[in-house]
Amino acid sequence: MAKTSTQTGPAIPYALAVAGVLFASICFGLVPYFSRGMTQQGVAPYAVAFYRYIVAAILLLPVIVMHRKAWREICWGLSAGAVMGLGWIGYVTALEALPASTVGVLYMTYPVFTLVIAWALFSDAPTRRALLASGLIVLAAIIAGSPASVSPQHIPTLLAALAAPFGFGFGICVLVHRLSRIAPLARIASVSVGSVLGLLPLMLSADVRQLLPEGQSDWILIVGIGLVTALVPQLIYTICSPLIGASQTAVVGSIELPTMFVVGFVAFGEAITAPQAIACALVLGGIAITRSRTTRTLTTVIANEPRK
């Protein structure tokens, strides 16, 4: 009698998982559209950051309660979320004054911050590939922030924008070194709630006019930034990225940066200059040549299964 195979294929086909990561990454790249739309309506940058995390924080709060026994890991997640949320203020502020493509290149420097923070705080020495990739990304940031791309008066805004990749880098390090033993949804929940808690004091002390868009029809931007650029793509990433692996996810996920370029060009009429195009190519090249965990997006790390 022939033996019946007990092996079953993955619940989601590989091609569909790739499409899921691609879709989620494009959603992440749409942040400038919602962010600038809200700030143009008078919403403060910290309120924009708050709205991006609040939907996930509310819906996933029960997950934290379910994992309350892992309180040490949860506290690390809350801390990482607070740093990320506050850092995101610089990103939103930069989008008010600078081209989305330039801010996008600066945002994509987070692998460099991840490498440095992991080395300094967790003794996680970088690989040669990671160092090479970091060099390319730093060069891209220098080109994107050069006088040919940005006027000198915006240099302080550029520096403030680096708070976002620093926050993401710190978040990735915490996720890798402190949160790997809890479930992916618990990681998303703790980081989202931590971001909300970090931004809450600013929200409570602000004028109401800085928290709400001028037109009621623009409330769709608040819903969109929370669902379209955060909760929905995070969940899709969580499901799909482990099925295709971190290396493939990093390459497919790099579509996020070109998406920011397209948003700037289509939605805001921003011309893509030669320095910006070169910077984009350098960032994508840096992501492609290294397959270490320092190049993963934040959600890629969240999505990995807990270690046994």
Coordinates of C-alpha atoms in Angstrom, one line a residue:
M1 CA 0.0 0.0 0.0
A2 CA 1.4 3.4 -0.9
K3 CA 2.0 5.7 1.9
T4 CA 0.0 8.8 2.1
S5 CA 2.0 12.0 2.5
T6 CA 1.4 13.9 5.7
Q7 CA 3.2 17.0 4.5
T8 CA 1.1 20.0 3.7
G9 CA 2.0 23.1 1.9
P10 CA 1.9 26.6 3.4
A11 CA -1.5 28.0 4.0
I12 CA -0.5 30.9 1.7
P13 CA 1.2 30.3 -1.6
Y14 CA 4.7 31.8 -2.0
A15 CA 3.7 34.1 -4.8
L16 CA 0.8 35.4 -2.8
A17 CA 3.0 36.0 0.2
V18 CA 5.4 38.0 -2.0
A19 CA 2.4 40.0 -3.3
G20 CA 1.4 40.6 0.3
V21 CA 4.8 42.0 1.3
L22 CA 4.8 44.2 -1.8
F23 CA 1.3 45.5 -1.1
A24 CA 2.2 46.3 2.6
S25 CA 5.4 48.0 1.6
I26 CA 3.6 50.2 -0.9
C27 CA 1.2 51.1 1.9
F28 CA 4.1 52.1 4.2
G29 CA 5.3 54.3 1.3
L30 CA 2.0 56.2 1.2
V31 CA 2.7 57.9 4.6
P32 CA 3.8 61.2 3.0
Y33 CA 0.4 61.6 1.3
F34 CA -1.6 61.3 4.5
S35 CA 1.0 63.0 6.7
R36 CA 1.3 66.1 4.5
G37 CA -2.4 66.2 3.9
M38 CA -3.0 66.4 7.6
T39 CA -0.4 69.0 8.4
Q40 CA -1.7 71.2 5.6
Q41 CA -5.0 71.1 7.4
G42 CA -3.4 72.5 10.5
V43 CA -2.8 69.2 12.4
A44 CA 0.4 69.3 14.5
P45 CA 3.2 66.8 13.6
Y46 CA 2.9 65.0 17.0
A47 CA -0.8 64.6 16.4
V48 CA -0.2 63.0 13.0
A49 CA 2.2 60.6 14.7
F50 CA -0.4 59.8 17.4
Y51 CA -3.1 59.1 14.9
R52 CA -0.9 56.7 13.0
Y53 CA -0.5 54.5 16.1
I54 CA -3.7 54.9 17.9
V55 CA -5.9 52.5 15.9
A56 CA -3.5 49.6 16.3
A57 CA -3.0 50.5 20.0
I58 CA -6.7 50.4 20.7
L59 CA -7.5 47.2 18.7
L60 CA -4.5 45.3 20.0
L61 CA -4.6 46.4 23.7
P62 CA -6.2 43.1 24.7
V63 CA -3.2 41.3 23.3
I64 CA -1.0 43.0 25.9
V65 CA -3.4 41.9 28.6
M66 CA -3.2 38.3 27.4
H67 CA 0.6 38.4 27.5
R68 CA 0.9 40.3 30.8
K69 CA 3.0 37.6 32.3
A70 CA 5.8 38.6 29.9
W71 CA 5.8 42.0 31.5
R72 CA 9.6 42.5 31.1
E73 CA 9.3 42.1 27.3
I74 CA 6.1 44.2 27.2
C75 CA 8.0 47.0 29.0
W76 CA 10.8 46.9 26.5
G77 CA 8.2 47.1 23.7
L78 CA 6.5 50.1 25.3
S79 CA 9.8 51.8 25.7
A80 CA 10.7 51.2 22.1
G81 CA 7.3 52.4 20.9
A82 CA 7.7 55.6 22.9
V83 CA 11.1 56.4 21.3
M84 CA 9.7 55.6 17.9
G85 CA 6.6 57.7 18.3
L86 CA 8.5 60.7 19.5
G87 CA 11.1 60.3 16.7
W88 CA 8.3 60.2 14.1
I89 CA 7.5 63.8 14.9
G90 CA 10.8 64.8 13.1
Y91 CA 9.7 62.8 10.1
V92 CA 6.3 64.4 9.8
T93 CA 7.8 67.9 10.4
A94 CA 10.3 67.4 7.6
L95 CA 7.6 66.4 5.2
E96 CA 6.0 69.8 5.8
A97 CA 9.0 71.6 4.3
L98 CA 11.0 69.1 2.3
P99 CA 10.3 66.9 -0.8
A100 CA 8.9 63.5 0.1
S101 CA 11.8 61.9 -1.9
T102 CA 14.4 63.6 0.2
V103 CA 12.7 62.7 3.5
G104 CA 12.2 59.2 2.2
V105 CA 16.0 58.8 1.7
L106 CA 16.7 60.1 5.2
Y107 CA 14.1 57.7 6.6
M108 CA 15.8 54.8 4.9
T109 CA 19.0 55.4 6.9
Y110 CA 17.5 53.4 9.7
P111 CA 19.6 50.3 8.9
V112 CA 22.7 52.4 9.8
F113 CA 21.2 53.5 13.2
T114 CA 20.2 49.9 13.8
L115 CA 23.7 48.7 13.2
V116 CA 25.3 51.3 15.5
I117 CA 22.8 50.8 18.3
A118 CA 23.0 47.1 18.1
W119 CA 26.8 47.3 18.3
A120 CA 26.8 49.8 21.1
L121 CA 24.0 48.5 23.4
F122 CA 23.9 44.7 22.6
S123 CA 27.4 43.9 21.4
D124 CA 26.0 42.8 18.1
A125 CA 29.0 43.3 15.8
P126 CA 28.1 44.1 12.1
T127 CA 29.1 42.0 9.2
R128 CA 31.2 43.4 6.3
R129 CA 28.2 43.4 4.1
A130 CA 26.3 45.4 6.6
L131 CA 29.2 47.9 6.9
L132 CA 29.3 48.3 3.1
A133 CA 25.6 48.7 2.9
S134 CA 25.7 51.3 5.6
G135 CA 28.4 53.2 3.8
L136 CA 26.2 53.4 0.7
I137 CA 23.2 54.5 2.7
V138 CA 25.2 57.2 4.5
L139 CA 26.5 58.4 1.1
A140 CA 22.9 58.5 -0.2
A141 CA 21.8 60.6 2.8
I142 CA 24.7 63.1 2.2
I143 CA 23.7 63.4 -1.5
A144 CA 20.0 63.8 -0.6
G145 CA 20.8 66.5 2.0
S146 CA 23.4 68.3 -0.1
P147 CA 22.9 72.0 -1.2
A148 CA 22.0 70.7 -4.6
S149 CA 18.9 69.1 -3.1
V150 CA 18.1 71.2 0.0
S151 CA 18.6 74.8 0.9
P152 CA 20.8 75.6 3.9
Q153 CA 17.9 77.0 5.8
H154 CA 16.4 73.5 6.0
I155 CA 19.4 71.8 7.5
P156 CA 17.9 71.9 11.0
T157 CA 14.8 70.2 9.6
L158 CA 17.0 67.6 8.0
L159 CA 18.7 66.8 11.3
A160 CA 15.3 66.6 13.1
A161 CA 14.1 64.2 10.4
L162 CA 16.9 61.8 11.5
A163 CA 15.1 61.3 14.8
A164 CA 12.7 58.9 13.0
P165 CA 15.3 56.5 11.6
F166 CA 17.0 56.6 15.0
G167 CA 13.8 55.6 16.7
F168 CA 13.2 52.8 14.2
G169 CA 16.7 51.6 14.6
F170 CA 16.3 51.5 18.4
G171 CA 12.9 49.7 17.9
I172 CA 14.5 47.0 15.7
C173 CA 17.2 46.4 18.2
V174 CA 14.8 46.0 21.0
L175 CA 12.6 43.7 18.9
V176 CA 15.5 41.5 18.0
H177 CA 17.3 41.4 21.3
R178 CA 14.4 41.7 23.8
L179 CA 11.1 40.8 22.2
S180 CA 11.9 37.7 20.2
R181 CA 10.3 35.4 22.8
I182 CA 6.8 36.8 22.6
A183 CA 4.2 36.4 19.8
P184 CA 4.3 38.8 16.8
L185 CA 0.9 40.4 17.7
A186 CA 2.2 41.1 21.2
R187 CA 5.1 42.9 19.7
I188 CA 2.9 45.1 17.4
A189 CA 0.6 45.8 20.4
S190 CA 3.4 46.8 22.8
V191 CA 5.2 49.0 20.3
S192 CA 1.9 50.7 19.2
V193 CA 0.7 51.3 22.8
G194 CA 4.2 52.6 23.7
S195 CA 4.1 55.1 20.8
V196 CA 0.7 56.4 22.0
L197 CA 1.8 56.7 25.6
G198 CA 5.0 58.6 24.5
L199 CA 2.9 61.1 22.5
L200 CA 0.0 61.4 24.9
P201 CA 1.5 64.2 27.0
L202 CA 1.9 66.3 23.9
M203 CA -1.7 65.6 22.9
L204 CA -3.1 66.4 26.3
S205 CA -1.3 69.7 26.5
A206 CA -2.1 70.9 22.9
D207 CA -4.7 73.3 21.7
V208 CA -7.7 71.4 20.2
R209 CA -7.2 73.3 16.9
Q210 CA -3.8 71.6 16.5
L211 CA -5.3 68.1 16.9
L212 CA -8.1 68.1 14.4
P213 CA -8.2 68.9 10.6
E214 CA -10.0 72.1 9.5
G215 CA -12.4 70.3 7.3
Q216 CA -14.6 67.4 8.5
S217 CA -14.1 65.7 5.1
D218 CA -10.4 65.4 5.9
W219 CA -11.1 63.0 8.8
I220 CA -10.5 60.3 6.2
L221 CA -6.8 61.2 6.4
I222 CA -6.8 60.3 10.1
V223 CA -8.5 57.0 9.4
G224 CA -6.2 56.4 6.4
I225 CA -2.9 57.0 8.2
G226 CA -4.0 54.6 11.0
L227 CA -5.4 51.8 8.8
V228 CA -3.7 52.1 5.4
T229 CA -0.2 52.9 6.5
A230 CA -0.1 51.1 9.9
L231 CA -2.5 48.5 11.1
V232 CA -3.5 46.7 7.9
P233 CA 0.0 46.5 6.3
Q234 CA 1.5 45.5 9.6
L235 CA -0.9 42.6 9.9
I236 CA -0.3 41.6 6.3
Y237 CA 3.5 41.8 6.8
T238 CA 3.2 39.7 10.0
I239 CA 1.5 36.9 8.0
C240 CA 3.5 37.0 4.8
S241 CA 7.1 38.0 5.6
P242 CA 8.0 34.8 7.5
L243 CA 6.8 32.7 4.5
I244 CA 9.3 34.3 2.1
G245 CA 12.2 35.0 4.5
A246 CA 14.0 38.1 5.7
S247 CA 16.3 38.4 2.7
Q248 CA 13.5 38.3 0.1
T249 CA 11.3 40.6 2.4
A250 CA 14.1 43.2 2.5
V251 CA 14.4 43.2 -1.3
V252 CA 10.7 43.3 -2.0
G253 CA 10.1 45.8 0.9
S254 CA 12.5 48.3 -0.7
I255 CA 9.6 49.3 -3.0
E256 CA 8.7 51.6 0.0
L257 CA 11.3 54.2 -1.1
P258 CA 10.3 54.5 -4.8
T259 CA 6.7 54.7 -3.6
M260 CA 7.6 57.8 -1.6
F261 CA 9.2 59.3 -4.7
V262 CA 6.0 58.5 -6.7
V263 CA 3.8 60.1 -4.0
G264 CA 5.9 63.2 -4.1
F265 CA 5.7 63.4 -7.9
V266 CA 2.1 62.6 -8.4
A267 CA 0.4 64.0 -5.3
F268 CA 2.5 67.1 -4.7
G269 CA 4.1 67.8 -8.1
E270 CA 7.7 67.4 -6.8
A271 CA 10.3 67.0 -9.5
I272 CA 12.7 64.1 -9.0
T273 CA 16.2 65.6 -9.3
A274 CA 19.3 63.7 -10.3
P275 CA 20.8 63.8 -6.8
Q276 CA 17.6 62.3 -5.4
A277 CA 17.5 59.6 -8.0
I278 CA 21.2 58.7 -7.3
A279 CA 20.4 58.6 -3.6
C280 CA 17.5 56.3 -4.1
A281 CA 19.6 54.0 -6.2
L282 CA 22.3 53.9 -3.5
V283 CA 19.8 53.0 -0.8
L284 CA 18.3 50.2 -2.9
G285 CA 21.7 49.0 -3.7
G286 CA 22.6 48.9 -0.1
I287 CA 19.5 46.9 0.7
A288 CA 20.2 44.5 -2.1
I289 CA 23.8 43.7 -1.3
T290 CA 23.3 42.7 2.3
R291 CA 20.9 40.2 3.7
S292 CA 21.6 40.7 7.3
R293 CA 18.9 41.5 9.8
T294 CA 20.0 45.2 10.0
T295 CA 18.3 45.8 6.6
R296 CA 14.9 44.5 7.6
T297 CA 12.1 46.8 8.0
L298 CA 10.6 47.2 11.5
T299 CA 7.6 45.0 10.6
T300 CA 9.8 42.3 9.2
V301 CA 11.4 41.8 12.6
I302 CA 8.0 42.0 14.3
A303 CA 6.7 39.3 12.0
N304 CA 9.3 36.7 12.8
E305 CA 8.1 33.8 14.9
P306 CA 9.2 33.7 18.6
R307 CA 12.3 31.7 19.4
K308 CA 11.8 28.4 21.1

